[in-house]
């Protein structure tokens, strides 16, 4: 199931709350800018991504093309605030995506690093780990909200 677009801001306690239109320095706007930057790096159209402020925050990018290991499946990148980026496939658009690998590392890697992960997958390499690796726990005090709030591509 792909996340929906949403509006809200992440409060200091780690939960999302509503915010007024035009608030550019909220974590939600930062998440939208971040996911848009990854989509641009991958050459995707604007309508190919969605970000959801959660909780927990998630995002989905519908990636053009297929993977060599799954030539008959649609390819998507999923992001969430605990596990970071993951590659997923699905047989039909109505079906939920199935994660095949988690990128690992930083929960908010630079867009070129996400693009390199996708390039490796498209070459038929097997980057990341098929097991979910929690990079942070939802609600844990850390710098994620500040990093999202400040994100500028």
PDB file of N, CA and C in Angstrom, residues 70-119:
ATOM      1  N   UNK A  70      13.270  -9.298 -11.354  1.00  0.00           N
ATOM      2  CA  UNK A  70      11.807  -9.320 -11.328  1.00  0.00           C
ATOM      3  C   UNK A  70      11.268  -8.611 -12.576  1.00  0.00           C
ATOM      4  N   UNK A  71      11.533  -9.159 -13.772  1.00  0.00           N
ATOM      5  CA  UNK A  71      11.184  -8.444 -15.001  1.00  0.00           C
ATOM      6  C   UNK A  71       9.688  -8.241 -15.219  1.00  0.00           C
ATOM      7  N   UNK A  72       8.856  -9.036 -14.582  1.00  0.00           N
ATOM      8  CA  UNK A  72       7.409  -8.918 -14.774  1.00  0.00           C
ATOM      9  C   UNK A  72       6.723  -8.186 -13.616  1.00  0.00           C
ATOM     10  N   UNK A  73       7.503  -7.512 -12.790  1.00  0.00           N
ATOM     11  CA  UNK A  73       6.955  -6.807 -11.621  1.00  0.00           C
ATOM     12  C   UNK A  73       7.238  -5.310 -11.706  1.00  0.00           C
ATOM     13  N   UNK A  74       6.291  -4.500 -11.214  1.00  0.00           N
ATOM     14  CA  UNK A  74       6.518  -3.061 -11.081  1.00  0.00           C
ATOM     15  C   UNK A  74       7.516  -2.824  -9.962  1.00  0.00           C
ATOM     16  N   UNK A  75       8.306  -1.781 -10.097  1.00  0.00           N
ATOM     17  CA  UNK A  75       9.381  -1.456  -9.161  1.00  0.00           C
ATOM     18  C   UNK A  75       9.036  -0.158  -8.430  1.00  0.00           C
ATOM     19  N   UNK A  76       9.213  -0.160  -7.128  1.00  0.00           N
ATOM     20  CA  UNK A  76       8.971   1.043  -6.318  1.00  0.00           C
ATOM     21  C   UNK A  76      10.058   1.160  -5.257  1.00  0.00           C
ATOM     22  N   UNK A  77      10.297   2.399  -4.853  1.00  0.00           N
ATOM     23  CA  UNK A  77      11.153   2.659  -3.700  1.00  0.00           C
ATOM     24  C   UNK A  77      10.252   3.108  -2.572  1.00  0.00           C
ATOM     25  N   UNK A  78      10.453   2.531  -1.410  1.00  0.00           N
ATOM     26  CA  UNK A  78       9.698   2.900  -0.223  1.00  0.00           C
ATOM     27  C   UNK A  78      10.656   3.508   0.789  1.00  0.00           C
ATOM     28  N   UNK A  79      10.162   4.477   1.539  1.00  0.00           N
ATOM     29  CA  UNK A  79      10.966   5.076   2.598  1.00  0.00           C
ATOM     30  C   UNK A  79      10.106   5.160   3.846  1.00  0.00           C
ATOM     31  N   UNK A  80      10.697   4.894   4.980  1.00  0.00           N
ATOM     32  CA  UNK A  80      10.033   5.228   6.241  1.00  0.00           C
ATOM     33  C   UNK A  80      11.077   5.654   7.253  1.00  0.00           C
ATOM     34  N   UNK A  81      10.585   6.342   8.276  1.00  0.00           N
ATOM     35  CA  UNK A  81      11.492   6.985   9.225  1.00  0.00           C
ATOM     36  C   UNK A  81      12.237   6.016  10.127  1.00  0.00           C
ATOM     37  N   UNK A  82      11.877   4.751  10.118  1.00  0.00           N
ATOM     38  CA  UNK A  82      12.605   3.770  10.921  1.00  0.00           C
ATOM     39  C   UNK A  82      13.619   2.976  10.100  1.00  0.00           C
ATOM     40  N   UNK A  83      13.265   2.625   8.869  1.00  0.00           N
ATOM     41  CA  UNK A  83      14.088   1.731   8.060  1.00  0.00           C
ATOM     42  C   UNK A  83      14.781   2.408   6.883  1.00  0.00           C
ATOM     43  N   UNK A  84      14.456   3.657   6.611  1.00  0.00           N
ATOM     44  CA  UNK A  84      15.042   4.336   5.469  1.00  0.00           C
ATOM     45  C   UNK A  84      14.478   3.802   4.166  1.00  0.00           C
ATOM     46  N   UNK A  85      15.335   3.710   3.137  1.00  0.00           N
ATOM     47  CA  UNK A  85      14.904   3.296   1.798  1.00  0.00           C
ATOM     48  C   UNK A  85      14.910   1.784   1.640  1.00  0.00           C
ATOM     49  N   UNK A  86      13.929   1.308   0.871  1.00  0.00           N
ATOM     50  CA  UNK A  86      13.825  -0.106   0.531  1.00  0.00           C
ATOM     51  C   UNK A  86      13.329  -0.221  -0.901  1.00  0.00           C
ATOM     52  N   UNK A  87      13.772  -1.253  -1.590  1.00  0.00           N
ATOM     53  CA  UNK A  87      13.279  -1.550  -2.937  1.00  0.00           C
ATOM     54  C   UNK A  87      12.163  -2.573  -2.798  1.00  0.00           C
ATOM     55  N   UNK A  88      11.096  -2.359  -3.582  1.00  0.00           N
ATOM     56  CA  UNK A  88       9.949  -3.249  -3.514  1.00  0.00           C
ATOM     57  C   UNK A  88       9.419  -3.525  -4.921  1.00  0.00           C
ATOM     58  N   UNK A  89       8.724  -4.628  -5.064  1.00  0.00           N
ATOM     59  CA  UNK A  89       8.097  -4.994  -6.330  1.00  0.00           C
ATOM     60  C   UNK A  89       6.656  -5.404  -6.054  1.00  0.00           C
ATOM     61  N   UNK A  90       5.856  -5.348  -7.143  1.00  0.00           N
ATOM     62  CA  UNK A  90       4.490  -5.860  -7.055  1.00  0.00           C
ATOM     63  C   UNK A  90       4.044  -6.299  -8.442  1.00  0.00           C
ATOM     64  N   UNK A  91       3.162  -7.308  -8.461  1.00  0.00           N
ATOM     65  CA  UNK A  91       2.689  -7.874  -9.722  1.00  0.00           C
ATOM     66  C   UNK A  91       1.689  -6.955 -10.407  1.00  0.00           C
ATOM     67  N   UNK A  92       0.820  -6.315  -9.636  1.00  0.00           N
ATOM     68  CA  UNK A  92      -0.204  -5.424 -10.185  1.00  0.00           C
ATOM     69  C   UNK A  92      -0.294  -4.187  -9.317  1.00  0.00           C
ATOM     70  N   UNK A  93      -0.652  -3.029  -9.907  1.00  0.00           N
ATOM     71  CA  UNK A  93      -0.726  -1.782  -9.143  1.00  0.00           C
ATOM     72  C   UNK A  93      -1.635  -1.845  -7.918  1.00  0.00           C
ATOM     73  N   UNK A  94      -2.662  -2.664  -7.947  1.00  0.00           N
ATOM     74  CA  UNK A  94      -3.589  -2.746  -6.814  1.00  0.00           C
ATOM     75  C   UNK A  94      -3.025  -3.557  -5.646  1.00  0.00           C
ATOM     76  N   UNK A  95      -1.966  -4.301  -5.880  1.00  0.00           N
ATOM     77  CA  UNK A  95      -1.383  -5.135  -4.824  1.00  0.00           C
ATOM     78  C   UNK A  95      -0.397  -4.342  -3.981  1.00  0.00           C
ATOM     79  N   UNK A  96      -0.270  -4.704  -2.705  1.00  0.00           N
ATOM     80  CA  UNK A  96       0.751  -4.030  -1.883  1.00  0.00           C
ATOM     81  C   UNK A  96       2.142  -4.439  -2.345  1.00  0.00           C
ATOM     82  N   UNK A  97       3.105  -3.505  -2.270  1.00  0.00           N
ATOM     83  CA  UNK A  97       4.470  -3.854  -2.666  1.00  0.00           C
ATOM     84  C   UNK A  97       5.108  -4.819  -1.674  1.00  0.00           C
ATOM     85  N   UNK A  98       6.012  -5.640  -2.191  1.00  0.00           N
ATOM     86  CA  UNK A  98       6.774  -6.591  -1.381  1.00  0.00           C
ATOM     87  C   UNK A  98       8.223  -6.127  -1.383  1.00  0.00           C
ATOM     88  N   UNK A  99       8.762  -5.848  -0.199  1.00  0.00           N
ATOM     89  CA  UNK A  99      10.146  -5.374  -0.094  1.00  0.00           C
ATOM     90  C   UNK A  99      11.096  -6.519  -0.423  1.00  0.00           C
ATOM     91  N   UNK A 100      12.080  -6.218  -1.295  1.00  0.00           N
ATOM     92  CA  UNK A 100      13.088  -7.217  -1.648  1.00  0.00           C
ATOM     93  C   UNK A 100      14.440  -6.907  -1.037  1.00  0.00           C
ATOM     94  N   UNK A 101      14.689  -5.641  -0.699  1.00  0.00           N
ATOM     95  CA  UNK A 101      15.953  -5.274  -0.065  1.00  0.00           C
ATOM     96  C   UNK A 101      15.825  -3.919   0.627  1.00  0.00           C
ATOM     97  N   UNK A 102      16.492  -3.798   1.756  1.00  0.00           N
ATOM     98  CA  UNK A 102      16.580  -2.542   2.496  1.00  0.00           C
ATOM     99  C   UNK A 102      17.969  -1.958   2.262  1.00  0.00           C
ATOM    100  N   UNK A 103      18.037  -0.667   1.962  1.00  0.00           N
ATOM    101  CA  UNK A 103      19.318  -0.025   1.667  1.00  0.00           C
ATOM    102  C   UNK A 103      20.235  -0.014   2.883  1.00  0.00           C
ATOM    103  N   UNK A 104      19.690   0.299   4.062  1.00  0.00           N
ATOM    104  CA  UNK A 104      20.512   0.410   5.265  1.00  0.00           C
ATOM    105  C   UNK A 104      21.264   1.724   5.292  1.00  0.00           C
ATOM    106  N   UNK A 105      22.146   1.880   6.263  1.00  0.00           N
ATOM    107  CA  UNK A 105      22.924   3.114   6.398  1.00  0.00           C
ATOM    108  C   UNK A 105      22.113   4.238   6.994  1.00  0.00           C
ATOM    109  N   UNK A 106      22.262   5.413   6.455  1.00  0.00           N
ATOM    110  CA  UNK A 106      21.584   6.609   6.945  1.00  0.00           C
ATOM    111  C   UNK A 106      20.108   6.578   6.552  1.00  0.00           C
ATOM    112  N   UNK A 107      19.243   6.978   7.454  1.00  0.00           N
ATOM    113  CA  UNK A 107      17.812   7.034   7.157  1.00  0.00           C
ATOM    114  C   UNK A 107      17.488   8.120   6.133  1.00  0.00           C
ATOM    115  N   UNK A 108      18.328   9.140   6.009  1.00  0.00           N
ATOM    116  CA  UNK A 108      18.159  10.224   5.024  1.00  0.00           C
ATOM    117  C   UNK A 108      19.431  10.388   4.188  1.00  0.00           C
ATOM    118  N   UNK A 109      19.768   9.393   3.380  1.00  0.00           N
ATOM    119  CA  UNK A 109      20.985   9.539   2.572  1.00  0.00           C
ATOM    120  C   UNK A 109      20.776  10.594   1.491  1.00  0.00           C
ATOM    121  N   UNK A 110      21.849  11.192   1.005  1.00  0.00           N
ATOM    122  CA  UNK A 110      21.721  12.147  -0.098  1.00  0.00           C
ATOM    123  C   UNK A 110      21.078  11.481  -1.325  1.00  0.00           C
ATOM    124  N   UNK A 111      20.348  12.271  -2.096  1.00  0.00           N
ATOM    125  CA  UNK A 111      19.647  11.747  -3.276  1.00  0.00           C
ATOM    126  C   UNK A 111      20.579  10.983  -4.220  1.00  0.00           C
ATOM    127  N   UNK A 112      21.817  11.453  -4.492  1.00  0.00           N
ATOM    128  CA  UNK A 112      22.699  10.670  -5.376  1.00  0.00           C
ATOM    129  C   UNK A 112      23.012   9.265  -4.829  1.00  0.00           C
ATOM    130  N   UNK A 113      23.057   9.104  -3.523  1.00  0.00           N
ATOM    131  CA  UNK A 113      23.296   7.776  -2.949  1.00  0.00           C
ATOM    132  C   UNK A 113      22.093   6.862  -3.161  1.00  0.00           C
ATOM    133  N   UNK A 114      20.895   7.422  -3.084  1.00  0.00           N
ATOM    134  CA  UNK A 114      19.683   6.631  -3.364  1.00  0.00           C
ATOM    135  C   UNK A 114      19.692   6.237  -4.841  1.00  0.00           C
ATOM    136  N   UNK A 115      20.063   7.157  -5.712  1.00  0.00           N
ATOM    137  CA  UNK A 115      20.148   6.853  -7.142  1.00  0.00           C
ATOM    138  C   UNK A 115      21.178   5.761  -7.415  1.00  0.00           C
ATOM    139  N   UNK A 116      22.295   5.765  -6.703  1.00  0.00           N
ATOM    140  CA  UNK A 116      23.310   4.723  -6.867  1.00  0.00           C
ATOM    141  C   UNK A 116      22.762   3.363  -6.436  1.00  0.00           C
ATOM    142  N   UNK A 117      21.965   3.338  -5.375  1.00  0.00           N
ATOM    143  CA  UNK A 117      21.297   2.112  -4.913  1.00  0.00           C
ATOM    144  C   UNK A 117      20.388   1.575  -6.022  1.00  0.00           C
ATOM    145  N   UNK A 118      19.605   2.462  -6.634  1.00  0.00           N
ATOM    146  CA  UNK A 118      18.704   2.060  -7.721  1.00  0.00           C
ATOM    147  C   UNK A 118      19.511   1.577  -8.927  1.00  0.00           C
ATOM    148  N   UNK A 119      20.589   2.269  -9.265  1.00  0.00           N
ATOM    149  CA  UNK A 119      21.430   1.858 -10.392  1.00  0.00           C
ATOM    150  C   UNK A 119      21.995   0.455 -10.164  1.00  0.00           C
TER     151      UNK A 119
END
